[in-house]
Amino acid sequence: MKLYLDPGHGGKDPGAQGNGLKEKDITLDIAKRIRDKLLKDYEGVQVRMSRTKDTTKSLNERTKEANAWGADFYLSIHCNAFNGKASGYEDYIYTGLSRNSRTANYQDILHREITKVNGLSDRGKKSANFHVLRETRMPAFLSENGFIDNSEDAKKMKQSSWRQKVAEGHAKGLAKAFNLKGKKSAAKAEKKNEPNSKRTLYKVIAGSFEAKKNADNQVKKLKAKGIEAFVDTVTISGKRWYRVQAGAFQNRSNAEKHVADLKKKGFQSFITT
């Protein structure tokens, strides 16, 4: 599944503002968490983000990029604002689609999973003539994750644990909508289908740290260079280490090529199985 993940606003466009928060910052943080969750936990997922930093990008640039890439789904992350009193969660698909459409079915699934975990009042499933919903060739979905100018919603937005829950709700909804296989279940399926063979996964580790914050910093450096990575933990001789995984391959030669590419970009790495 090819997901085009679009954190709303960015750069010169801060989006909605309130309670010391800017929409562009909240949407980027949630979107990155969605990406990381999907890549870490599910098989067969490709993610392209409209932005990974606080950069300006037009709506037209976003939809053109998604269309040219041939994405299977367009997910746009936003926060709402109104009069300081309105609150809650709502999501949108294109107004020209029927409730029997494939996109509406995806909305049903995503809405259910997100509202299970976000702790916000449910304002319902809606439709609109937004650019990113209208100009995309693939099914598109836009979520409004609370009202930034509402003090109670803003309290939640300020909590990293809440943003993580919201991201996980989106990721789980996508997994159910597209029947994604979890990496553990996929490994079990392979073992069941090939009982007499052993499959080795070659993991590329771009750093191993005693402190998680150092591993997190390494992940940021890798992602700044366009390299997907996440932090995993391993216990060696009773001591916990935080490893930065920057790839996993079934073919060792592919892993070795990736190690060479990382070295060219200034990152020393090694292969573990």
PDB file of C-alpha atoms in Angstrom:
ATOM      1  CA  MET A   1       0.000   0.000   0.000  1.00  0.00           C
ATOM      2  CA  LYS A   2       1.402   3.381  -1.045  1.00  0.00           C
ATOM      3  CA  LEU A   3       0.331   6.088   1.387  1.00  0.00           C
ATOM      4  CA  TYR A   4       0.727   9.785   0.658  1.00  0.00           C
ATOM      5  CA  LEU A   5       0.747  11.377   4.110  1.00  0.00           C
ATOM      6  CA  ASP A   6       0.033  15.096   4.224  1.00  0.00           C
ATOM      7  CA  PRO A   7       0.616  17.125   7.422  1.00  0.00           C
ATOM      8  CA  GLY A   8      -1.540  20.198   6.867  1.00  0.00           C
ATOM      9  CA  HIS A   9      -0.023  23.689   6.416  1.00  0.00           C
ATOM     10  CA  GLY A  10       3.665  24.365   7.162  1.00  0.00           C
ATOM     11  CA  GLY A  11       6.312  27.035   6.660  1.00  0.00           C
ATOM     12  CA  LYS A  12       4.744  30.426   6.005  1.00  0.00           C
ATOM     13  CA  ASP A  13       1.294  28.944   6.593  1.00  0.00           C
ATOM     14  CA  PRO A  14       0.878  28.161  10.317  1.00  0.00           C
ATOM     15  CA  GLY A  15      -2.735  27.022   9.952  1.00  0.00           C
ATOM     16  CA  ALA A  16      -5.028  27.443  12.932  1.00  0.00           C
ATOM     17  CA  GLN A  17      -3.541  28.876  16.126  1.00  0.00           C
ATOM     18  CA  GLY A  18      -4.564  28.961  19.756  1.00  0.00           C
ATOM     19  CA  ASN A  19      -3.436  28.271  23.315  1.00  0.00           C
ATOM     20  CA  GLY A  20       0.210  28.710  22.338  1.00  0.00           C
ATOM     21  CA  LEU A  21      -0.035  26.083  19.585  1.00  0.00           C
ATOM     22  CA  LYS A  22       0.218  26.166  15.794  1.00  0.00           C
ATOM     23  CA  GLU A  23      -1.636  23.670  13.655  1.00  0.00           C
ATOM     24  CA  LYS A  24       1.375  23.113  11.389  1.00  0.00           C
ATOM     25  CA  ASP A  25       3.413  21.777  14.336  1.00  0.00           C
ATOM     26  CA  ILE A  26       0.737  19.444  15.677  1.00  0.00           C
ATOM     27  CA  THR A  27      -0.073  17.985  12.257  1.00  0.00           C
ATOM     28  CA  LEU A  28       3.579  17.325  11.448  1.00  0.00           C
ATOM     29  CA  ASP A  29       4.179  15.558  14.752  1.00  0.00           C
ATOM     30  CA  ILE A  30       1.110  13.321  14.371  1.00  0.00           C
ATOM     31  CA  ALA A  31       1.941  12.528  10.742  1.00  0.00           C
ATOM     32  CA  LYS A  32       5.493  11.484  11.593  1.00  0.00           C
ATOM     33  CA  ARG A  33       4.155   9.198  14.300  1.00  0.00           C
ATOM     34  CA  ILE A  34       1.708   7.630  11.816  1.00  0.00           C
ATOM     35  CA  ARG A  35       4.542   7.032   9.365  1.00  0.00           C
ATOM     36  CA  ASP A  36       6.800   5.492  11.996  1.00  0.00           C
ATOM     37  CA  LYS A  37       4.038   3.234  13.328  1.00  0.00           C
ATOM     38  CA  LEU A  38       3.138   1.936   9.877  1.00  0.00           C
ATOM     39  CA  LEU A  39       6.727   1.292   8.789  1.00  0.00           C
ATOM     40  CA  LYS A  40       7.650  -0.399  12.049  1.00  0.00           C
ATOM     41  CA  ASP A  41       4.599  -2.625  12.506  1.00  0.00           C
ATOM     42  CA  TYR A  42       3.241  -3.485   9.051  1.00  0.00           C
ATOM     43  CA  GLU A  43       4.418  -5.232   5.916  1.00  0.00           C
ATOM     44  CA  GLY A  44       4.138  -3.871   2.390  1.00  0.00           C
ATOM     45  CA  VAL A  45       3.745  -0.187   3.273  1.00  0.00           C
ATOM     46  CA  GLN A  46       5.371   2.697   1.440  1.00  0.00           C
ATOM     47  CA  VAL A  47       4.944   6.196   2.852  1.00  0.00           C
ATOM     48  CA  ARG A  48       5.662   9.501   1.155  1.00  0.00           C
ATOM     49  CA  MET A  49       5.102  12.700   3.116  1.00  0.00           C
ATOM     50  CA  SER A  50       4.240  16.073   1.643  1.00  0.00           C
ATOM     51  CA  ARG A  51       6.692  17.563   4.126  1.00  0.00           C
ATOM     52  CA  THR A  52       8.898  16.259   6.916  1.00  0.00           C
ATOM     53  CA  LYS A  53       9.948  19.690   8.189  1.00  0.00           C
ATOM     54  CA  ASP A  54       8.417  23.111   8.710  1.00  0.00           C
ATOM     55  CA  THR A  55       8.366  23.949   5.011  1.00  0.00           C
ATOM     56  CA  THR A  56       5.914  25.745   2.743  1.00  0.00           C
ATOM     57  CA  LYS A  57       4.151  23.665   0.102  1.00  0.00           C
ATOM     58  CA  SER A  58       1.083  24.567  -1.932  1.00  0.00           C
ATOM     59  CA  LEU A  59      -2.025  22.394  -2.069  1.00  0.00           C
ATOM     60  CA  ASN A  60      -1.493  21.985  -5.809  1.00  0.00           C
ATOM     61  CA  GLU A  61       2.060  20.722  -5.264  1.00  0.00           C
ATOM     62  CA  ARG A  62       0.829  18.180  -2.734  1.00  0.00           C
ATOM     63  CA  THR A  63      -1.906  16.657  -4.883  1.00  0.00           C
ATOM     64  CA  LYS A  64       0.245  16.662  -8.033  1.00  0.00           C
ATOM     65  CA  GLU A  65       2.997  14.826  -6.162  1.00  0.00           C
ATOM     66  CA  ALA A  66       0.567  12.221  -4.805  1.00  0.00           C
ATOM     67  CA  ASN A  67      -0.972  11.681  -8.248  1.00  0.00           C
ATOM     68  CA  ALA A  68       2.396  11.395  -9.990  1.00  0.00           C
ATOM     69  CA  TRP A  69       3.622   8.882  -7.409  1.00  0.00           C
ATOM     70  CA  GLY A  70       0.523   6.738  -7.873  1.00  0.00           C
ATOM     71  CA  ALA A  71      -0.484   6.659  -4.210  1.00  0.00           C
ATOM     72  CA  ASP A  72      -3.186   4.234  -3.114  1.00  0.00           C
ATOM     73  CA  PHE A  73      -4.480   6.568  -0.412  1.00  0.00           C
ATOM     74  CA  TYR A  74      -4.155  10.245   0.495  1.00  0.00           C
ATOM     75  CA  LEU A  75      -4.273  11.028   4.214  1.00  0.00           C
ATOM     76  CA  SER A  76      -4.344  14.686   5.260  1.00  0.00           C
ATOM     77  CA  ILE A  77      -3.873  15.565   8.949  1.00  0.00           C
ATOM     78  CA  HIS A  78      -5.354  18.776  10.368  1.00  0.00           C
ATOM     79  CA  CYS A  79      -6.605  20.507  13.512  1.00  0.00           C
ATOM     80  CA  ASN A  80      -9.693  22.689  13.702  1.00  0.00           C
ATOM     81  CA  ALA A  81     -10.525  26.156  15.033  1.00  0.00           C
ATOM     82  CA  PHE A  82     -13.717  28.129  15.354  1.00  0.00           C
ATOM     83  CA  ASN A  83     -14.756  30.289  18.300  1.00  0.00           C
ATOM     84  CA  GLY A  84     -12.920  28.790  21.250  1.00  0.00           C
ATOM     85  CA  LYS A  85     -16.022  26.936  22.370  1.00  0.00           C
ATOM     86  CA  ALA A  86     -16.349  24.294  19.653  1.00  0.00           C
ATOM     87  CA  SER A  87     -14.525  21.029  20.345  1.00  0.00           C
ATOM     88  CA  GLY A  88     -14.133  17.477  19.104  1.00  0.00           C
ATOM     89  CA  TYR A  89     -13.058  15.341  16.173  1.00  0.00           C
ATOM     90  CA  GLU A  90     -14.446  15.097  12.641  1.00  0.00           C
ATOM     91  CA  ASP A  91     -13.236  13.825   9.294  1.00  0.00           C
ATOM     92  CA  TYR A  92     -13.989  14.427   5.631  1.00  0.00           C
ATOM     93  CA  ILE A  93     -14.136  12.823   2.200  1.00  0.00           C
ATOM     94  CA  TYR A  94     -14.995  14.516  -1.097  1.00  0.00           C
ATOM     95  CA  THR A  95     -18.536  15.802  -1.241  1.00  0.00           C
ATOM     96  CA  GLY A  96     -19.198  14.251  -4.663  1.00  0.00           C
ATOM     97  CA  LEU A  97     -18.873  10.678  -3.364  1.00  0.00           C
ATOM     98  CA  SER A  98     -21.738   8.465  -2.254  1.00  0.00           C
ATOM     99  CA  ARG A  99     -21.861   6.625   1.063  1.00  0.00           C
ATOM    100  CA  ASN A 100     -21.510   3.405  -0.937  1.00  0.00           C
ATOM    101  CA  SER A 101     -18.157   4.434  -2.407  1.00  0.00           C
ATOM    102  CA  ARG A 102     -14.865   2.792  -1.561  1.00  0.00           C
ATOM    103  CA  THR A 103     -13.639   6.072  -0.046  1.00  0.00           C
ATOM    104  CA  ALA A 104     -16.687   6.234   2.235  1.00  0.00           C
ATOM    105  CA  ASN A 105     -15.981   2.684   3.369  1.00  0.00           C
ATOM    106  CA  TYR A 106     -12.410   3.693   4.231  1.00  0.00           C
ATOM    107  CA  GLN A 107     -13.801   6.686   6.120  1.00  0.00           C
ATOM    108  CA  ASP A 108     -16.079   4.429   8.159  1.00  0.00           C
ATOM    109  CA  ILE A 109     -13.134   2.259   9.206  1.00  0.00           C
ATOM    110  CA  LEU A 110     -10.732   5.103   9.968  1.00  0.00           C
ATOM    111  CA  HIS A 111     -13.346   7.118  11.835  1.00  0.00           C
ATOM    112  CA  ARG A 112     -14.178   4.160  14.057  1.00  0.00           C
ATOM    113  CA  GLU A 113     -10.554   3.434  14.977  1.00  0.00           C
ATOM    114  CA  ILE A 114      -9.548   7.065  15.551  1.00  0.00           C
ATOM    115  CA  THR A 115     -12.521   7.923  17.750  1.00  0.00           C
ATOM    116  CA  LYS A 116     -11.850   4.855  19.901  1.00  0.00           C
ATOM    117  CA  VAL A 117      -8.629   6.346  21.185  1.00  0.00           C
ATOM    118  CA  ASN A 118      -8.559  10.134  20.800  1.00  0.00           C
ATOM    119  CA  GLY A 119     -10.727  11.035  23.809  1.00  0.00           C
ATOM    120  CA  LEU A 120     -12.517  13.776  21.851  1.00  0.00           C
ATOM    121  CA  SER A 121     -16.220  14.237  21.304  1.00  0.00           C
ATOM    122  CA  ASP A 122     -17.332  12.749  17.992  1.00  0.00           C
ATOM    123  CA  ARG A 123     -18.601  15.410  15.565  1.00  0.00           C
ATOM    124  CA  GLY A 124     -19.218  12.811  12.886  1.00  0.00           C
ATOM    125  CA  LYS A 125     -18.227  11.764   9.366  1.00  0.00           C
ATOM    126  CA  LYS A 126     -18.563  14.612   6.896  1.00  0.00           C
ATOM    127  CA  SER A 127     -17.884  15.572   3.284  1.00  0.00           C
ATOM    128  CA  ALA A 128     -16.448  18.743   1.747  1.00  0.00           C
ATOM    129  CA  ASN A 129     -15.095  20.202  -1.483  1.00  0.00           C
ATOM    130  CA  PHE A 130     -11.543  20.608  -0.149  1.00  0.00           C
ATOM    131  CA  HIS A 131      -8.755  20.741  -2.755  1.00  0.00           C
ATOM    132  CA  VAL A 132      -6.899  17.685  -1.434  1.00  0.00           C
ATOM    133  CA  LEU A 133     -10.108  15.624  -1.531  1.00  0.00           C
ATOM    134  CA  ARG A 134     -11.207  16.848  -4.953  1.00  0.00           C
ATOM    135  CA  GLU A 135      -7.951  16.899  -6.935  1.00  0.00           C
ATOM    136  CA  THR A 136      -6.543  13.525  -5.870  1.00  0.00           C
ATOM    137  CA  ARG A 137      -6.977  10.518  -8.155  1.00  0.00           C
ATOM    138  CA  MET A 138      -6.931   8.077  -5.271  1.00  0.00           C
ATOM    139  CA  PRO A 139      -9.272   7.777  -2.262  1.00  0.00           C
ATOM    140  CA  ALA A 140      -8.588  10.714   0.058  1.00  0.00           C
ATOM    141  CA  PHE A 141      -9.394  11.354   3.712  1.00  0.00           C
ATOM    142  CA  LEU A 142      -8.898  14.451   5.863  1.00  0.00           C
ATOM    143  CA  SER A 143      -9.040  14.321   9.668  1.00  0.00           C
ATOM    144  CA  GLU A 144      -9.610  17.324  11.952  1.00  0.00           C
ATOM    145  CA  ASN A 145      -8.058  16.289  15.251  1.00  0.00           C
ATOM    146  CA  GLY A 146      -9.592  18.629  17.780  1.00  0.00           C
ATOM    147  CA  PHE A 147      -9.997  22.401  18.025  1.00  0.00           C
ATOM    148  CA  ILE A 148      -6.728  24.160  18.726  1.00  0.00           C
ATOM    149  CA  ASP A 149      -8.497  27.254  20.089  1.00  0.00           C
ATOM    150  CA  ASN A 150     -10.461  25.184  22.617  1.00  0.00           C
ATOM    151  CA  SER A 151      -8.619  25.008  25.948  1.00  0.00           C
ATOM    152  CA  GLU A 152      -9.601  21.386  26.702  1.00  0.00           C
ATOM    153  CA  ASP A 153      -8.713  20.075  23.244  1.00  0.00           C
ATOM    154  CA  ALA A 154      -5.467  22.055  23.324  1.00  0.00           C
ATOM    155  CA  LYS A 155      -4.484  20.426  26.637  1.00  0.00           C
ATOM    156  CA  LYS A 156      -4.623  17.070  24.863  1.00  0.00           C
ATOM    157  CA  MET A 157      -2.679  18.339  21.836  1.00  0.00           C
ATOM    158  CA  LYS A 158       0.173  19.403  24.109  1.00  0.00           C
ATOM    159  CA  GLN A 159       0.611  15.820  25.353  1.00  0.00           C
ATOM    160  CA  SER A 160       2.937  13.616  23.306  1.00  0.00           C
ATOM    161  CA  SER A 161       1.079  10.565  24.637  1.00  0.00           C
ATOM    162  CA  TRP A 162      -2.169  11.899  23.154  1.00  0.00           C
ATOM    163  CA  ARG A 163      -0.555  12.615  19.793  1.00  0.00           C
ATOM    164  CA  GLN A 164       0.792   9.063  19.818  1.00  0.00           C
ATOM    165  CA  LYS A 165      -2.685   7.639  20.482  1.00  0.00           C
ATOM    166  CA  VAL A 166      -4.113   9.671  17.628  1.00  0.00           C
ATOM    167  CA  ALA A 167      -1.359   8.437  15.318  1.00  0.00           C
ATOM    168  CA  GLU A 168      -1.966   4.837  16.346  1.00  0.00           C
ATOM    169  CA  GLY A 169      -5.688   5.237  15.701  1.00  0.00           C
ATOM    170  CA  HIS A 170      -4.970   6.427  12.162  1.00  0.00           C
ATOM    171  CA  ALA A 171      -2.447   3.643  11.592  1.00  0.00           C
ATOM    172  CA  LYS A 172      -4.798   0.941  12.866  1.00  0.00           C
ATOM    173  CA  GLY A 173      -7.592   2.292  10.687  1.00  0.00           C
ATOM    174  CA  LEU A 174      -5.359   2.128   7.624  1.00  0.00           C
ATOM    175  CA  ALA A 175      -4.227  -1.375   8.536  1.00  0.00           C
ATOM    176  CA  LYS A 176      -7.838  -2.556   8.715  1.00  0.00           C
ATOM    177  CA  ALA A 177      -8.928  -0.671   5.600  1.00  0.00           C
ATOM    178  CA  PHE A 178      -6.115  -2.100   3.474  1.00  0.00           C
ATOM    179  CA  ASN A 179      -5.792  -5.489   5.214  1.00  0.00           C
ATOM    180  CA  LEU A 180      -2.161  -4.827   6.112  1.00  0.00           C
ATOM    181  CA  LYS A 181      -0.224  -7.678   7.647  1.00  0.00           C
ATOM    182  CA  GLY A 182       1.581  -7.043  10.889  1.00  0.00           C
ATOM    183  CA  LYS A 183       5.261  -7.898  10.667  1.00  0.00           C
ATOM    184  CA  LYS A 184       4.995 -10.605  13.334  1.00  0.00           C
ATOM    185  CA  SER A 185       1.974 -12.235  11.734  1.00  0.00           C
ATOM    186  CA  ALA A 186       3.635 -12.042   8.344  1.00  0.00           C
ATOM    187  CA  ALA A 187       6.671 -13.855   9.723  1.00  0.00           C
ATOM    188  CA  LYS A 188       4.422 -16.549  11.190  1.00  0.00           C
ATOM    189  CA  ALA A 189       2.654 -16.931   7.853  1.00  0.00           C
ATOM    190  CA  GLU A 190       5.961 -17.368   6.056  1.00  0.00           C
ATOM    191  CA  LYS A 191       7.049 -19.978   8.565  1.00  0.00           C
ATOM    192  CA  LYS A 192       3.751 -21.837   8.155  1.00  0.00           C
ATOM    193  CA  ASN A 193       3.973 -21.801   4.369  1.00  0.00           C
ATOM    194  CA  GLU A 194       7.613 -22.857   4.326  1.00  0.00           C
ATOM    195  CA  PRO A 195       8.034 -25.239   7.284  1.00  0.00           C
ATOM    196  CA  ASN A 196      11.301 -26.734   6.045  1.00  0.00           C
ATOM    197  CA  SER A 197      13.106 -23.496   5.363  1.00  0.00           C
ATOM    198  CA  LYS A 198      14.558 -20.755   7.509  1.00  0.00           C
ATOM    199  CA  ARG A 199      14.252 -17.143   6.422  1.00  0.00           C
ATOM    200  CA  THR A 200      16.847 -14.649   7.626  1.00  0.00           C
ATOM    201  CA  LEU A 201      16.148 -10.930   7.920  1.00  0.00           C
ATOM    202  CA  TYR A 202      19.213  -8.721   7.586  1.00  0.00           C
ATOM    203  CA  LYS A 203      18.737  -5.574   9.644  1.00  0.00           C
ATOM    204  CA  VAL A 204      20.860  -2.496   9.012  1.00  0.00           C
ATOM    205  CA  ILE A 205      21.730  -0.796  12.314  1.00  0.00           C
ATOM    206  CA  ALA A 206      22.907   2.803  12.043  1.00  0.00           C
ATOM    207  CA  GLY A 207      23.885   3.248  15.673  1.00  0.00           C
ATOM    208  CA  SER A 208      23.501   1.628  19.082  1.00  0.00           C
ATOM    209  CA  PHE A 209      23.131   3.820  22.167  1.00  0.00           C
ATOM    210  CA  GLU A 210      22.774   3.514  25.935  1.00  0.00           C
ATOM    211  CA  ALA A 211      20.546   6.631  26.079  1.00  0.00           C
ATOM    212  CA  LYS A 212      17.292   6.725  24.120  1.00  0.00           C
ATOM    213  CA  LYS A 213      17.612  10.469  23.468  1.00  0.00           C
ATOM    214  CA  ASN A 214      20.842   9.816  21.553  1.00  0.00           C
ATOM    215  CA  ALA A 215      19.089   7.178  19.461  1.00  0.00           C
ATOM    216  CA  ASP A 216      16.212   9.595  18.813  1.00  0.00           C
ATOM    217  CA  ASN A 217      18.699  12.241  17.666  1.00  0.00           C
ATOM    218  CA  GLN A 218      20.268   9.753  15.266  1.00  0.00           C
ATOM    219  CA  VAL A 219      16.840   8.978  13.813  1.00  0.00           C
ATOM    220  CA  LYS A 220      16.294  12.709  13.223  1.00  0.00           C
ATOM    221  CA  LYS A 221      19.639  13.000  11.419  1.00  0.00           C
ATOM    222  CA  LEU A 222      18.842  10.016   9.198  1.00  0.00           C
ATOM    223  CA  LYS A 223      15.360  11.280   8.330  1.00  0.00           C
ATOM    224  CA  ALA A 224      16.821  14.690   7.497  1.00  0.00           C
ATOM    225  CA  LYS A 225      18.797  12.865   4.793  1.00  0.00           C
ATOM    226  CA  GLY A 226      15.668  11.101   3.536  1.00  0.00           C
ATOM    227  CA  ILE A 227      16.481   7.784   5.237  1.00  0.00           C
ATOM    228  CA  GLU A 228      13.633   6.031   7.064  1.00  0.00           C
ATOM    229  CA  ALA A 229      14.620   4.808  10.521  1.00  0.00           C
ATOM    230  CA  PHE A 230      13.215   3.985  13.933  1.00  0.00           C
ATOM    231  CA  VAL A 231      14.448   3.062  17.404  1.00  0.00           C
ATOM    232  CA  ASP A 232      14.352  -0.554  18.540  1.00  0.00           C
ATOM    233  CA  THR A 233      15.597  -2.028  21.808  1.00  0.00           C
ATOM    234  CA  VAL A 234      17.803  -5.025  22.476  1.00  0.00           C
ATOM    235  CA  THR A 235      19.131  -6.482  25.727  1.00  0.00           C
ATOM    236  CA  ILE A 236      22.739  -7.657  25.730  1.00  0.00           C
ATOM    237  CA  SER A 237      24.252  -9.197  28.874  1.00  0.00           C
ATOM    238  CA  GLY A 238      21.378  -7.818  30.904  1.00  0.00           C
ATOM    239  CA  LYS A 239      21.848  -4.260  29.609  1.00  0.00           C
ATOM    240  CA  ARG A 240      19.350  -2.446  27.403  1.00  0.00           C
ATOM    241  CA  TRP A 241      20.597  -0.768  24.223  1.00  0.00           C
ATOM    242  CA  TYR A 242      18.677   1.496  21.867  1.00  0.00           C
ATOM    243  CA  ARG A 243      19.401   0.545  18.285  1.00  0.00           C
ATOM    244  CA  VAL A 244      18.560   2.696  15.286  1.00  0.00           C
ATOM    245  CA  GLN A 245      17.291   0.457  12.511  1.00  0.00           C
ATOM    246  CA  ALA A 246      17.600   1.993   9.062  1.00  0.00           C
ATOM    247  CA  GLY A 247      16.427  -0.906   6.902  1.00  0.00           C
ATOM    248  CA  ALA A 248      15.691  -4.615   6.800  1.00  0.00           C
ATOM    249  CA  PHE A 249      16.286  -6.963   3.871  1.00  0.00           C
ATOM    250  CA  GLN A 250      15.766 -10.645   3.043  1.00  0.00           C
ATOM    251  CA  ASN A 251      18.797 -10.529   0.741  1.00  0.00           C
ATOM    252  CA  ARG A 252      22.149  -9.848   2.411  1.00  0.00           C
ATOM    253  CA  SER A 253      23.598  -8.200  -0.690  1.00  0.00           C
ATOM    254  CA  ASN A 254      20.823  -5.594  -0.577  1.00  0.00           C
ATOM    255  CA  ALA A 255      21.621  -4.937   3.069  1.00  0.00           C
ATOM    256  CA  GLU A 256      25.313  -4.521   2.206  1.00  0.00           C
ATOM    257  CA  LYS A 257      24.430  -2.048  -0.555  1.00  0.00           C
ATOM    258  CA  HIS A 258      22.369  -0.070   1.941  1.00  0.00           C
ATOM    259  CA  VAL A 259      25.289   0.002   4.392  1.00  0.00           C
ATOM    260  CA  ALA A 260      27.471   1.388   1.587  1.00  0.00           C
ATOM    261  CA  ASP A 261      24.871   4.041   0.748  1.00  0.00           C
ATOM    262  CA  LEU A 262      24.654   5.068   4.386  1.00  0.00           C
ATOM    263  CA  LYS A 263      28.435   5.389   4.576  1.00  0.00           C
ATOM    264  CA  LYS A 264      28.394   7.745   1.577  1.00  0.00           C
ATOM    265  CA  LYS A 265      25.894   9.905   3.456  1.00  0.00           C
ATOM    266  CA  GLY A 266      28.085   9.982   6.557  1.00  0.00           C
ATOM    267  CA  PHE A 267      26.510   7.210   8.651  1.00  0.00           C
ATOM    268  CA  GLN A 268      28.441   4.191   9.873  1.00  0.00           C
ATOM    269  CA  SER A 269      26.261   1.079  10.149  1.00  0.00           C
ATOM    270  CA  PHE A 270      26.397  -2.669  10.544  1.00  0.00           C
ATOM    271  CA  ILE A 271      24.251  -5.682   9.722  1.00  0.00           C
ATOM    272  CA  THR A 272      22.590  -7.922  12.268  1.00  0.00           C
ATOM    273  CA  THR A 273      20.235 -10.859  11.688  1.00  0.00           C
TER     274      THR A 273
END
